[in-house]
Coordinates of C-alpha atoms and ligand atoms in Angstrom, one line a residue:
M1 CA -47.7 26.2 -29.0
I2 CA -46.7 22.8 -28.3
A3 CA -43.1 23.7 -28.2
T4 CA -43.4 26.3 -25.5
L5 CA -45.2 23.5 -23.3
K6 CA -42.4 21.2 -24.1
F7 CA -39.7 23.7 -23.2
T8 CA -41.9 24.3 -19.7
T9 CA -41.7 21.1 -18.9
L10 CA -38.1 20.6 -19.4
L11 CA -37.7 23.2 -17.5
L12 CA -39.3 21.7 -14.4
A13 CA -37.6 18.8 -14.8
V14 CA -34.2 20.2 -14.3
V15 CA -35.8 22.2 -11.6
V16 CA -36.8 18.9 -9.6
C17 CA -33.5 17.6 -10.6
W18 CA -31.2 20.2 -9.0
A19 CA -33.2 20.5 -5.8
T20 CA -32.4 16.6 -5.5
Q21 CA -28.6 16.6 -6.5
D22 CA -28.7 19.5 -3.3
Y23 CA -29.5 16.9 -0.5
G24 CA -26.4 16.0 1.4
Y25 CA -24.3 18.3 -0.5
K26 CA -23.2 20.1 2.7
D27 CA -20.5 17.9 4.0
V28 CA -18.4 18.6 0.9
E29 CA -15.3 21.1 1.3
E30 CA -14.6 22.0 -2.1
P31 CA -10.9 23.2 -2.6
T32 CA -9.9 25.4 -4.9
L33 CA -8.9 24.3 -8.0
G34 CA -5.3 26.4 -9.5
D35 CA -2.9 25.7 -11.6
S36 CA 0.2 24.4 -8.9
Q37 CA 3.7 25.4 -9.2
Y38 CA 4.3 21.7 -8.9
G39 CA 2.5 20.8 -12.2
S40 CA 1.1 17.2 -11.9
L41 CA 3.7 16.1 -9.1
W42 CA 3.0 13.5 -7.0
P43 CA 4.0 13.3 -4.4
L44 CA 6.1 16.1 -3.9
P45 CA 9.4 15.7 -4.0
Q46 CA 11.1 17.1 -0.8
K47 CA 13.2 20.0 -2.8
V48 CA 11.7 21.1 -6.1
Q49 CA 13.0 23.9 -8.7
M50 CA 11.3 24.1 -12.0
S51 CA 11.8 26.7 -14.5
T52 CA 9.3 28.1 -17.3
V53 CA 11.9 27.1 -20.1
A54 CA 10.2 24.1 -22.2
F55 CA 11.9 21.8 -23.6
K56 CA 10.5 19.2 -26.5
L57 CA 10.6 15.7 -26.2
S58 CA 10.7 13.0 -28.8
G59 CA 8.7 9.6 -28.8
A60 CA 11.3 8.4 -31.7
S61 CA 14.7 10.0 -30.4
F62 CA 14.4 10.1 -26.9
Q63 CA 16.0 7.3 -24.6
I64 CA 16.4 6.0 -21.3
V65 CA 20.2 4.8 -20.7
D66 CA 22.2 3.6 -18.6
A67 CA 24.9 6.4 -17.5
K68 CA 28.3 5.5 -18.5
E69 CA 29.8 5.9 -14.7
S70 CA 26.8 4.0 -13.7
S71 CA 27.6 1.2 -10.9
S72 CA 24.7 -0.9 -12.6
G73 CA 26.4 -2.0 -15.9
A74 CA 24.1 -2.9 -18.4
S75 CA 23.0 -6.2 -16.8
C76 CA 20.7 -4.9 -14.4
S77 CA 17.5 -6.3 -15.5
L78 CA 15.3 -4.1 -12.9
L79 CA 16.6 -0.7 -14.7
Q80 CA 16.3 -2.0 -17.7
N81 CA 12.6 -3.3 -17.0
A82 CA 12.0 0.1 -15.7
Y83 CA 13.4 1.9 -18.6
R84 CA 10.9 -0.2 -21.4
R85 CA 7.9 0.4 -18.4
Y86 CA 8.4 4.3 -18.1
D87 CA 9.2 4.5 -21.9
E88 CA 5.8 2.9 -22.5
Y89 CA 4.5 5.6 -19.9
I90 CA 5.9 8.8 -21.5
F91 CA 4.6 8.0 -25.1
P92 CA 2.0 5.7 -24.8
I93 CA 0.2 6.8 -28.1
S94 CA 2.9 7.0 -30.2
R95 CA 4.7 3.6 -29.0
M96 CA 1.0 1.9 -29.4
Q97 CA 0.5 3.2 -32.9
G98 CA 4.4 2.6 -34.0
Q99 CA 4.7 5.9 -34.9
N100 CA 7.3 6.2 -37.8
K101 CA 10.8 7.0 -36.1
K102 CA 12.0 9.1 -39.5
K103 CA 9.6 11.3 -40.0
A104 CA 9.4 12.6 -35.7
F105 CA 11.0 15.9 -35.2
A106 CA 14.7 15.8 -32.7
S107 CA 14.4 15.7 -29.2
D108 CA 15.7 18.9 -27.0
V109 CA 16.4 16.4 -24.2
S110 CA 17.7 13.3 -25.9
E111 CA 18.7 11.2 -23.1
L112 CA 17.4 10.1 -19.5
Q113 CA 21.1 8.9 -18.1
V114 CA 20.2 6.8 -15.1
W115 CA 23.8 7.1 -12.7
I116 CA 23.7 4.5 -10.0
T117 CA 26.1 5.8 -7.9
S118 CA 27.6 3.5 -4.8
A119 CA 29.2 0.1 -5.9
D120 CA 26.7 -1.8 -5.0
S121 CA 23.4 -0.9 -6.6
E122 CA 21.4 -3.4 -5.0
C123 CA 19.9 -4.3 -8.2
D124 CA 19.0 -8.2 -7.5
S125 CA 18.5 -7.7 -3.6
Y126 CA 15.4 -7.0 -2.1
P127 CA 14.0 -4.0 -1.0
S128 CA 14.3 -3.2 2.7
V129 CA 13.5 -0.9 5.8
T130 CA 16.4 0.5 5.3
S131 CA 17.0 0.8 1.7
D132 CA 17.9 3.8 0.3
E133 CA 15.4 5.2 -1.9
S134 CA 17.1 9.0 -2.1
Y135 CA 17.6 10.1 -6.0
E136 CA 18.6 13.6 -7.7
L137 CA 17.2 14.9 -10.7
S138 CA 18.5 17.1 -13.3
V139 CA 16.8 18.2 -16.5
D140 CA 18.4 20.0 -19.1
S141 CA 19.0 19.9 -22.6
P142 CA 20.5 17.8 -23.9
V143 CA 20.3 15.4 -21.7
A144 CA 18.4 14.9 -18.4
V145 CA 20.7 13.3 -15.2
L146 CA 19.0 10.5 -13.1
K147 CA 21.8 10.2 -9.8
A148 CA 20.5 7.6 -7.1
P149 CA 23.0 5.8 -4.8
K150 CA 20.9 2.7 -5.2
V151 CA 18.6 1.3 -7.8
W152 CA 15.5 1.7 -5.3
G153 CA 16.3 5.7 -6.0
A154 CA 16.8 5.3 -9.5
L155 CA 13.0 3.5 -9.6
R156 CA 11.6 6.6 -7.6
G157 CA 13.3 9.0 -10.0
L158 CA 12.1 7.4 -12.9
E159 CA 8.0 7.6 -11.6
T160 CA 9.1 11.7 -11.0
F161 CA 10.5 12.2 -14.3
S162 CA 7.9 10.6 -16.0
Q163 CA 5.7 13.0 -14.0
L164 CA 7.3 16.0 -15.2
V165 CA 6.6 15.0 -19.0
Y166 CA 3.2 16.6 -20.2
D167 CA 1.6 17.7 -23.3
D168 CA 1.6 21.0 -24.6
E169 CA -1.1 23.0 -26.4
Y170 CA -0.4 21.6 -29.5
G171 CA -0.3 18.1 -27.9
A172 CA 3.4 17.6 -28.1
K173 CA 5.4 16.3 -25.3
S174 CA 7.0 18.5 -23.1
I175 CA 9.5 19.1 -20.0
N176 CA 10.8 22.1 -18.3
R177 CA 13.6 22.5 -16.9
T178 CA 13.9 20.9 -13.5
E179 CA 16.2 20.4 -10.3
I180 CA 15.0 17.7 -7.9
Q181 CA 16.9 16.6 -4.8
D182 CA 14.4 13.7 -2.9
F183 CA 14.2 11.4 -0.4
P184 CA 11.3 10.0 1.7
R185 CA 10.3 11.3 5.0
F186 CA 8.8 7.7 5.9
A187 CA 10.7 4.4 5.3
H188 CA 7.7 2.4 5.7
R189 CA 5.0 3.3 3.4
G190 CA 2.5 0.8 2.8
L191 CA -1.0 -0.6 1.5
L192 CA -2.7 -3.7 3.1
L193 CA -5.0 -5.6 0.6
D194 CA -7.1 -8.5 2.4
T195 CA -7.8 -11.4 0.0
S196 CA -9.2 -13.7 2.8
R197 CA -12.9 -11.8 3.0
H198 CA -12.7 -11.6 -0.8
F199 CA -10.5 -13.4 -3.3
L200 CA -8.3 -11.3 -5.4
P201 CA -7.2 -12.3 -8.6
I202 CA -3.6 -12.2 -9.3
K203 CA -4.0 -9.5 -12.3
V204 CA -5.9 -7.2 -9.7
I205 CA -2.5 -7.5 -7.1
L206 CA 0.2 -6.7 -10.2
A207 CA -2.1 -3.8 -11.1
N208 CA -2.4 -2.4 -7.5
L209 CA 1.6 -3.0 -7.1
E210 CA 1.8 -1.1 -10.3
A211 CA -0.5 1.8 -9.1
M212 CA 1.7 1.8 -5.5
A213 CA 5.2 2.1 -7.6
W214 CA 2.7 5.5 -9.0
N215 CA 2.6 7.0 -5.8
K216 CA 6.3 5.8 -4.5
F217 CA 4.6 3.4 -1.4
N218 CA 7.0 0.4 -0.9
V219 CA 5.0 -2.3 1.0
F220 CA 2.6 -4.3 0.1
H221 CA 1.1 -6.1 3.4
W222 CA -0.6 -8.9 2.2
H223 CA -3.4 -10.1 4.7
I224 CA -3.4 -13.2 2.9
V225 CA -5.6 -15.5 5.4
D226 CA -8.4 -14.6 8.1
D227 CA -11.0 -16.3 9.3
H228 CA -13.1 -16.4 5.8
S229 CA -10.9 -18.1 3.6
F230 CA -7.3 -19.5 3.3
P231 CA -6.2 -19.0 -0.3
Y232 CA -2.2 -19.4 0.5
M233 CA -1.4 -23.0 -0.7
S234 CA 1.1 -24.2 1.6
R235 CA 3.8 -27.0 0.6
T236 CA 4.4 -28.2 4.0
F237 CA 0.5 -28.5 5.1
P238 CA -1.6 -28.4 1.8
Q239 CA -4.6 -29.1 3.2
L240 CA -4.8 -25.8 4.6
S241 CA -6.1 -24.1 1.1
Q242 CA -7.6 -27.5 0.2
Q243 CA -10.3 -27.0 3.4
G244 CA -10.1 -23.5 3.9
A245 CA -10.0 -21.8 0.9
Y246 CA -13.1 -20.8 -0.7
H247 CA -11.9 -23.2 -3.8
P248 CA -9.4 -25.3 -3.5
Y249 CA -8.1 -24.6 -7.3
T250 CA -9.6 -21.3 -8.5
H251 CA -9.1 -19.3 -5.1
V252 CA -5.7 -19.8 -4.1
Y253 CA -2.4 -18.3 -4.2
T254 CA 0.1 -20.9 -5.5
P255 CA 3.6 -21.0 -4.4
S256 CA 4.2 -19.8 -8.0
D257 CA 1.9 -17.3 -7.9
V258 CA 3.4 -15.7 -4.5
K259 CA 6.9 -16.1 -6.1
M260 CA 5.5 -13.9 -9.1
I261 CA 3.9 -11.2 -6.7
I262 CA 7.5 -10.9 -4.6
E263 CA 9.6 -10.5 -8.0
F264 CA 7.0 -7.9 -9.4
A265 CA 6.8 -6.0 -6.4
R266 CA 10.7 -5.9 -6.3
L267 CA 11.0 -4.9 -10.0
R268 CA 8.9 -1.8 -7.9
G269 CA 10.7 -1.2 -5.2
I270 CA 8.3 -2.6 -3.3
R271 CA 8.1 -5.1 -0.3
V272 CA 5.5 -7.8 0.3
V273 CA 5.1 -8.6 3.7
S274 CA 2.9 -11.4 4.7
E275 CA 0.5 -11.3 7.6
F276 CA -0.5 -14.7 8.8
D277 CA -2.8 -13.7 12.1
T278 CA -3.0 -15.5 15.1
P279 CA -4.4 -16.8 17.6
G280 CA -8.0 -14.8 16.7
H281 CA -9.3 -15.0 12.7
T282 CA -8.2 -18.6 12.6
Q283 CA -11.3 -20.1 11.9
S284 CA -10.4 -20.9 8.0
W285 CA -7.0 -22.4 9.2
G286 CA -9.3 -25.0 11.6
K287 CA -10.9 -26.7 8.6
G288 CA -7.6 -28.1 7.2
Q289 CA -5.9 -28.6 10.6
K290 CA -7.1 -30.8 13.2
D291 CA -7.0 -29.9 16.9
L292 CA -5.2 -26.0 15.8
L293 CA -8.3 -24.4 17.5
T294 CA -9.8 -24.5 20.7
P295 CA -13.4 -26.5 21.2
C296 CA -15.6 -24.2 23.0
Y297 CA -17.8 -25.5 25.9
S298 CA -21.3 -24.8 25.9
G299 CA -21.5 -26.2 29.7
T300 CA -20.0 -28.9 30.4
S301 CA -20.0 -30.1 27.2
P302 CA -18.4 -29.1 23.9
S303 CA -20.6 -27.1 21.7
G304 CA -18.8 -28.1 18.3
S305 CA -17.8 -24.6 17.9
F306 CA -14.1 -23.5 17.8
G307 CA -12.4 -20.5 18.8
P308 CA -9.0 -19.0 18.4
V309 CA -6.0 -21.1 18.3
N310 CA -5.4 -24.0 21.2
P311 CA -2.6 -22.2 23.0
I312 CA -2.1 -25.0 25.5
L313 CA -1.3 -27.6 23.5
N314 CA 2.6 -28.5 22.2
T315 CA 1.3 -29.8 19.0
T316 CA 0.0 -26.3 18.4
Y317 CA 3.5 -25.0 18.7
D318 CA 5.0 -27.9 16.5
F319 CA 2.6 -26.5 13.9
M320 CA 3.2 -23.0 14.0
T321 CA 6.5 -23.7 14.1
M322 CA 6.8 -25.5 10.7
F323 CA 4.3 -23.5 9.2
F324 CA 6.4 -20.4 9.6
K325 CA 9.7 -21.7 9.1
E326 CA 8.0 -22.2 5.2
V327 CA 6.7 -19.0 5.3
S328 CA 10.0 -17.3 6.2
T329 CA 11.5 -19.1 3.4
V330 CA 8.6 -18.4 0.9
F331 CA 8.7 -14.7 1.7
P332 CA 12.0 -12.7 1.3
D333 CA 10.9 -9.9 3.6
A334 CA 13.0 -10.1 7.3
Y335 CA 9.6 -9.0 8.5
I336 CA 6.5 -11.2 9.0
H337 CA 3.2 -9.6 10.4
L338 CA 2.2 -11.9 13.3
G339 CA -1.7 -10.0 13.7
G340 CA -2.4 -10.7 17.1
D341 CA -5.7 -8.7 17.2
E342 CA -8.9 -8.7 18.5
V343 CA -9.1 -12.3 20.2
D344 CA -12.2 -13.0 21.2
F345 CA -11.5 -14.8 24.8
S346 CA -15.7 -16.1 25.4
C347 CA -14.3 -19.7 24.1
W348 CA -11.3 -19.9 26.1
K349 CA -13.4 -18.9 29.3
S350 CA -15.8 -21.8 28.2
N351 CA -13.4 -24.6 27.9
P352 CA -12.6 -26.7 31.4
D353 CA -9.1 -27.6 29.8
I354 CA -8.1 -24.1 29.3
Q355 CA -9.6 -22.6 32.6
K356 CA -7.0 -25.5 34.6
F357 CA -4.4 -24.7 32.4
M358 CA -5.0 -21.2 33.3
A359 CA -5.1 -22.3 37.2
Q360 CA -1.3 -24.4 36.7
Q361 CA 0.4 -21.1 35.2
G362 CA -1.6 -18.5 38.0
F363 CA -2.9 -16.6 35.2
G364 CA -6.2 -16.1 37.3
T365 CA -8.5 -15.2 35.1
D366 CA -6.8 -12.8 33.1
Y367 CA -7.5 -14.2 29.5
S368 CA -5.0 -11.4 28.1
K369 CA -2.1 -13.7 29.8
L370 CA -2.9 -16.7 27.9
E371 CA -2.5 -14.3 24.7
S372 CA 0.9 -13.4 26.2
F373 CA 1.9 -16.8 26.8
Y374 CA 1.0 -18.0 23.1
I375 CA 2.3 -14.8 21.3
Q376 CA 5.5 -15.3 23.2
R377 CA 5.8 -19.3 21.7
C378 CA 4.8 -18.4 18.6
V379 CA 7.2 -15.1 18.1
A380 CA 9.9 -17.2 19.3
S381 CA 9.7 -19.3 16.0
V382 CA 9.2 -16.6 14.0
R383 CA 12.7 -14.7 12.9
H384 CA 11.2 -10.6 13.2
G385 CA 7.6 -9.8 14.3
L386 CA 5.1 -6.9 13.7
K387 CA 2.6 -6.6 16.0
V388 CA -0.8 -4.6 17.1
K389 CA -0.9 -2.4 19.9
Q390 CA -2.7 -4.8 22.4
M391 CA 0.9 -6.5 22.8
I392 CA 2.8 -3.8 24.1
S393 CA 2.4 -5.2 27.4
N394 CA 4.3 -7.6 27.0
S395 CA 7.7 -8.8 27.0
L396 CA 8.7 -8.8 23.0
K397 CA 11.7 -9.2 21.3
S398 CA 13.3 -6.1 20.7
N399 CA 13.4 -6.5 16.7
T400 CA 9.2 -6.3 17.0
V401 CA 7.4 -3.8 15.1
V402 CA 3.8 -2.7 16.7
H403 CA 1.7 -1.3 14.3
V404 CA -1.3 1.0 15.5
W405 CA -4.7 -0.3 14.0
M406 CA -8.1 0.7 14.7
G407 CA -9.1 3.3 17.4
N408 CA -9.8 7.3 17.1
K409 CA -7.1 8.2 19.3
F410 CA -4.0 6.8 17.5
E411 CA -1.9 10.2 18.9
E412 CA -2.4 8.6 22.4
E413 CA -1.6 5.0 21.2
L414 CA 1.4 6.4 19.4
Q415 CA 2.5 8.1 22.7
K416 CA 2.2 5.1 24.7
V417 CA 3.9 2.9 22.0
T418 CA 7.1 4.4 21.2
G419 CA 7.0 5.6 25.2
A420 CA 7.2 1.8 25.5
G421 CA 10.5 2.1 23.0
F422 CA 9.0 -0.1 20.2
T423 CA 9.4 1.1 16.6
T424 CA 5.7 1.7 15.3
I425 CA 3.8 2.4 12.1
L426 CA 0.5 3.9 11.9
S427 CA -2.8 2.7 10.3
A428 CA -5.6 3.9 12.7
P429 CA -6.5 7.2 10.6
W430 CA -6.0 5.8 6.9
Y431 CA -9.0 2.4 6.9
L432 CA -9.8 3.2 3.3
D433 CA -12.4 0.6 3.7
Y434 CA -14.6 3.2 5.6
I435 CA -16.6 5.0 2.6
S436 CA -18.0 8.3 2.7
Y437 CA -19.9 10.9 0.6
G438 CA -17.5 13.9 -0.7
Q439 CA -13.6 14.6 -0.8
D440 CA -12.1 12.4 1.9
W441 CA -8.8 11.9 0.6
Q442 CA -8.5 15.6 2.3
R443 CA -9.2 13.9 5.5
Y444 CA -6.7 11.4 5.3
Y445 CA -4.3 13.6 3.7
K446 CA -4.6 16.1 6.8
V447 CA -2.8 13.3 9.2
E448 CA 0.1 14.5 11.1
P449 CA 1.5 10.9 11.6
L450 CA 3.9 12.7 14.3
S451 CA 1.8 15.1 16.1
F452 CA 1.5 13.1 19.3
N453 CA 2.6 14.1 22.5
G454 CA 6.3 12.5 22.5
T455 CA 10.2 13.4 22.9
D456 CA 12.2 13.5 19.7
A457 CA 13.9 9.8 20.3
Q458 CA 9.8 8.5 20.4
K459 CA 9.1 10.1 17.1
K460 CA 12.2 8.7 15.4
L461 CA 10.7 5.2 16.1
V462 CA 7.5 5.9 14.1
V463 CA 8.5 4.1 10.8
G464 CA 6.0 4.9 8.5
G465 CA 2.2 4.0 7.9
E466 CA 0.2 2.2 6.3
A467 CA -3.0 2.6 4.3
C468 CA -5.8 -0.6 4.9
L469 CA -8.3 -1.6 2.6
W470 CA -10.6 -4.2 4.5
G471 CA -12.2 -6.8 2.1
E472 CA -15.6 -6.9 3.6
F473 CA -17.1 -5.2 1.0
V474 CA -14.2 -5.2 -1.9
D475 CA -13.2 -7.7 -4.3
A476 CA -11.8 -7.2 -7.8
T477 CA -15.0 -5.1 -9.4
N478 CA -14.8 -2.6 -6.5
L479 CA -10.9 -2.4 -5.3
T480 CA -8.8 -0.5 -7.5
P481 CA -11.2 2.6 -7.8
R482 CA -11.9 2.5 -4.1
L483 CA -8.3 2.6 -3.3
W484 CA -7.4 5.1 -5.5
P485 CA -6.7 8.2 -6.0
R486 CA -7.8 7.9 -2.1
A487 CA -4.5 5.8 -1.0
S488 CA -2.6 8.9 -3.1
A489 CA -3.3 11.3 -0.1
V490 CA -1.5 8.4 2.4
G491 CA 1.2 8.4 -0.2
E492 CA 2.0 11.6 -0.2
R493 CA 1.3 12.2 3.7
L494 CA 4.4 9.6 4.3
W495 CA 7.2 10.5 1.4
S496 CA 6.7 14.1 1.1
D497 CA 7.5 17.0 4.1
K498 CA 5.6 17.8 6.4
D499 CA 5.0 21.2 5.9
V500 CA 3.1 19.9 2.7
K501 CA -0.1 20.7 3.4
D502 CA -2.0 23.1 1.1
T503 CA -5.0 21.2 0.4
N504 CA -5.8 23.6 -2.3
D505 CA -2.4 23.0 -4.2
A506 CA -2.7 19.1 -3.5
Y507 CA -6.0 19.1 -5.4
S508 CA -4.7 20.2 -8.1
R509 CA -1.6 18.0 -8.2
L510 CA -3.9 15.3 -7.3
I511 CA -6.3 15.7 -10.1
Q512 CA -3.9 15.5 -12.9
H513 CA -2.1 12.7 -10.9
R514 CA -5.6 11.1 -10.6
C515 CA -6.1 11.6 -14.7
R516 CA -2.4 10.0 -15.3
M517 CA -3.3 6.7 -13.4
V518 CA -7.0 6.7 -15.5
Q519 CA -4.5 7.3 -18.7
R520 CA -2.3 4.5 -17.4
G521 CA -5.0 2.2 -17.4
I522 CA -6.0 1.8 -13.7
P523 CA -10.0 2.7 -13.0
A524 CA -9.1 5.3 -10.4
E525 CA -12.2 7.2 -9.8
P526 CA -12.2 10.9 -9.7
L527 CA -12.0 13.5 -6.8
F528 CA -15.2 15.7 -8.0
T529 CA -16.4 17.0 -11.1
G530 CA -14.5 17.4 -14.4
Y531 CA -12.9 15.2 -17.1
C532 CA -9.4 13.5 -18.0
A533 CA -8.2 14.1 -21.6
H534 CA -7.6 10.6 -21.7
E535 CA -10.6 8.9 -20.3
Y536 CA -10.7 5.3 -19.2
K537 CA -11.4 2.7 -21.5
G538 CA -12.5 0.0 -20.0
V539 CA -10.7 -3.5 -20.1
Ligands
NAG601 C1 6.5 24.7 -18.0 O1 6.8 25.9 -19.0 C2 5.9 26.0 -19.3 C3 6.2 27.0 -20.6 O2 7.1 28.1 -20.1 C4 5.1 27.2 -18.7 O3 4.1 27.5 -19.0 C5 4.2 26.3 -17.3 O4 4.4 27.3 -16.4 C6 5.7 25.6 -16.6 N1 5.3 24.4 -15.5 C7 5.5 24.5 -14.5 C8 4.7 23.7 -13.9 O5 6.3 25.1 -13.8
NAG602 C1 4.9 -29.8 26.1 O1 6.2 -29.2 26.2 C2 6.7 -28.3 27.2 C3 8.3 -28.0 27.1 O2 8.7 -28.1 26.4 C4 7.1 -29.9 28.2 O3 7.6 -29.5 29.6 C5 5.9 -30.6 28.3 O4 6.0 -31.6 29.1 C6 5.1 -31.1 26.7 N1 3.9 -31.1 27.2 C7 3.3 -32.8 26.5 C8 2.0 -32.9 27.1 O5 4.3 -33.2 25.9
NAG603 C1 -0.4 16.9 24.1 O1 -0.6 17.5 26.0 C2 -1.2 18.8 26.3 C3 -0.7 18.9 27.8 O2 -0.5 17.8 28.2 C4 -2.8 18.2 25.6 O3 -3.7 19.4 26.5 C5 -2.7 17.8 24.4 O4 -3.9 17.5 24.3 C6 -2.0 16.8 24.4 N1 -2.0 16.8 22.7 C7 -2.5 15.4 22.3 C8 -2.6 15.4 20.4 O5 -1.9 14.5 22.8

């Protein structure tokens, strides 16, 4: 009798719980889960032919080696580094436990030969927007061959190879006979991380660079400073981080930190594009650099607060010239992102000296002309600049790239910006800091960057895009799971063919890709209910 009563209570509790779970559930669009004919490949290569002929791989006898014909030679440390990395990804358990080599079975595929085909492998170069990332992969027995003109394609191909390896039903490493020809659809596939609103420890940045490589991203857009803090330690102006960082020693990136991040990224074929946003978003700069910011007025006297960079002082441009000279030597990439968005004109308007300058220049009351004046003088001191959409009315240098961010109507913006002849990168639909209930990866996935009205010539000007994770609500505790696998959706959109848009197929591959990231040590969040064979074990 008592037992029955207990049972009833339990049942009631279950029903109540069920009812609660139903709340807010309507928005979830649940794709059908089946097996993809492409296994767990992510992003999907341009051309894949996979067979059901399966080969065994043994950690004891399988090796990744330079092909004899390869132009890279054995001295290419970028490749040697990558071989070691991928060997560990492919055989995580056996390598960790130091499995006895003698005991293991022989591999059907004994070698992956990596063959760099062009005379200059670019082993010691930095990747750029024109880097060749194409490769061809042929998996057969007894050898698999990865051919690429440059090391950049070899890196992408090694990742693809590692994604082809799976555990068969007995847990043995297997790989199917496969032919792949691959290259990216867009040359610029970026991820923006924000280290100003919250400081991100080096370890977190490196872990995410690693995850970027798994998703074939090739640009780390480092939004390094902003209003909130100035963690970049400048050699020329050390007081900027002394005064402007959250903490002058523990919350800064030293020159050697920056160097290490750039090299770590290079070894994975990732560019580091630094952003130093001006004239707005510069409160933290003002702490360490006297007279850089515009004093705001309340009536006829200074209010004690400061606005954007002061565009009417020659000292401003002297400072910017020296500062960006340093930045362009620290960051080897050809591009520096100059921000330039969301300038609040109210402080400029309040300042009588600025008003006088406006009148002298004949700007009337159009403060966007003052902004343009600043940007043009500033750009003159920087090699190349990436700039935001608001700046398109300016006569910018031809080597300027316009970055379209914010706004719901990105198609209209792209139409305008490319219509004006600017090379463009897109971020507006990929603000990963906006979170919502359900599978929002699908929303990012379904974006078609070239859906705007424009000529073929205009569409060619869109060189890629960036997923952005702004840092208001993000630090080391939640960055990685918030980013992955949501950013993976953008990764495939920017790499794979435009016709790769079957959400059900993507869902099946992405679930496995996410579990692979988890197995490789990244706490990538789940897409929905389910499990991974190797769950996240914590740090
Ligand atoms: C690989 O081969 C196995 C064994 O024939 C087969 O069951 C599986 O579907 C194949 N995988 C892919 C992705 O083709
Ligand atoms: C600022 O620089 C401009 C252009 O080089 C020059 O014409 C002007 O005299 C300078 N103003 C001051 C106050 O030095
Ligand atoms: C493209 O132009 C057509 C005709 O002017 C218009 O109906 C359509 O909404 C436009 N599409 C986009 C994405 O702007």
